[in-house]
Amino acid sequence: MRNKRQSAEKLMQRIFFSIAGASIAILFLIMVFLFMEGLPIFGVVSVGDFLFGHYWYPTSDPPDFGIFPLIIASVSVTALSSVFAIPLGVMTAIYLAELASKRVAEIVKPTVELLAALPSVVIGFFGMVVVAPFLQDVFDIPTGLNLFNSALMLAFMSIPTICSLSEDAIYSVSPGLKEGSLALGATRWETILRVILPASISGISTAVILGMSRAIGETMVVLMVAGGAGMIPESIFSPVRPLPASIAAEMAEAPFRGDHYYALFAIGIVLFVFTLLFNLVADFIAHKYRQVGEASL
Amino acid sequence: MSPKPKMTSSNLDFYYGDFQALQDVNLEFHERQVTALIGPSGCGKSTYIRCLNRMNDLIPISRVEGRILLDDEDIYEPSLDVVMLRRRVGMVFQKPNPFPKSIFENTAYGLRVNGVKDKGFIQNRVEESLKRAALWDEVKDRLDDTALGLSGGQQQRLCIARALAVEPEVLLMDEPASALDPIATQKIEELIHELKELYTIIIVTHSMQQAARVSDMTAFFYMGKLIEFGDTDTMFTRPKLKQTEDYITGRFG
């Protein structure tokens, strides 16, 4: 009887282990494939020229495979979107966790999270049809499909991530700390600024970085609203062509296993490295500044 | 005829929603005295102490009736500044709750949120408070270290120092030693003895021995009511009521 139970335990453990193992194996194979299809481009162009070359003309003769403008586009779109998304996301989180009444929070929180459920193509469509003409009119610029517009749309997409994860972090600050602060004659604001935010900073940073890594990898929105010009942007209203947009736009027309095809996969590698870095940093911060309980007795 | 009390509660009722947690509590606290609040869990003693600095304001469905006077001021008067009240009536909690900041910043926190900018003043006050809380010698060389590295007993004394730094008149202690080992507890009790020279102290405790050791007056709560109130020696030797005697001698509760 006892043996039977034990072997059932073992069997369960093995089943779960192989399921977990399967997803790791699949991930690994995708990586192998990505590198197999991407690395051959470096036989044609050096890593330095690829990363820092200023011209991306993959179909010219001879072709130019410099993705620097695309990298700058991705970085600037992500940076500008976080300028919108971080304050909005974190402030909403503070409001939800600390200030809103229970009833309001119960309505607002799911609504913000619903933003995450919007398909990116819908957000892109909104940017194209509503925001672009509006920007064009207001700022008197040649096109509303540009860096600013895509940053705004990406901010919409990363706010739910930032807000929801930050809210969890703020909410989990022990009520003892809050009471301790109030009992010393601190106001609600002072308590939030001086105790609650510092205590939840690791969770908030993780939230911000995950939100940003979502923005940098997002494809459909930037494909639709960034404008698609493979040039280094001159202002926040310049049209740009971020890395994922280039892959999505060009993959269909790139000859199979041609240089262009390899170059697009190499862009994929660059993107992969970016998001990997973001995640590593998030992990590092989460561990280094881990939230500490109210007392280690 | 005793001198005028520092704090008085008269006909105090307290409700969590529909549940009445305190019923008609009348108590007086005098300066330079330690008053212990005892009673079984759920008897309302913690709720009561949290009424005294309006900590219960944080609970949305709570309601207070009756009056609490600090000197001659009704602390539930709508015009009263809660922030000022909490400065005058400090609190130490059951679990040590130092902020995730340095030892120095923990102690200086109350001053900083009250707008004190003078560095020298803050420095002096931090030192003085840590000394008063009998922690100075243990931490004077590592004031910039995080407070979370201190032991439980040290953390609790830090929380006391933090409360003292804003120079309160009354000090509320909600089972300040319940999470500590006997040696740390002893230190806290010695500290209470010294602090009562300067402050009015009100302490909630689960330990009869502790109440007997540290307090001048004792109030026994049961089921939200104040059962008996009197000076500690009398309470522990010749309680007026059978109920009090049963609780103190450990026959129930």
Short mmCIF file of C-alpha atoms in Angstrom, two decimals, chain B residues 17 20 61 67 88 90 104 107 114-115 154 162 166 174-175 191 202 205 221 234 236 242 248:
data_model
loop_
_atom_site.label_atom_id
_atom_site.label_comp_id
_atom_site.label_asym_id
_atom_site.label_seq_id
_atom_site.Cartn_x
_atom_site.Cartn_y
_atom_site.Cartn_z
CA GLY B 17 -19.63 48.21 11.52
CA GLN B 20 -19.70 47.03 19.29
CA ILE B 61 -16.34 51.22 8.85
CA ARG B 67 -15.28 61.62 24.48
CA ARG B 88 1.67 64.41 21.17
CA GLY B 90 3.16 58.49 20.33
CA PHE B 104 19.56 57.29 11.94
CA THR B 107 14.92 57.91 14.44
CA ASN B 114 7.26 67.52 10.98
CA GLY B 115 9.36 69.86 8.91
CA GLN B 154 16.84 46.29 19.20
CA ARG B 162 11.64 56.89 17.00
CA VAL B 166 9.13 63.84 18.42
CA ASP B 174 0.50 47.94 22.23
CA GLU B 175 2.01 44.72 23.59
CA LEU B 191 13.13 51.20 29.86
CA ILE B 202 -0.28 53.37 28.59
CA THR B 205 -0.08 43.56 27.75
CA PHE B 221 -11.09 44.72 30.13
CA THR B 234 -4.42 46.48 45.03
CA PHE B 236 -3.15 42.08 42.04
CA LYS B 242 -14.31 37.87 41.41
CA ILE B 248 -5.34 37.51 37.21
#
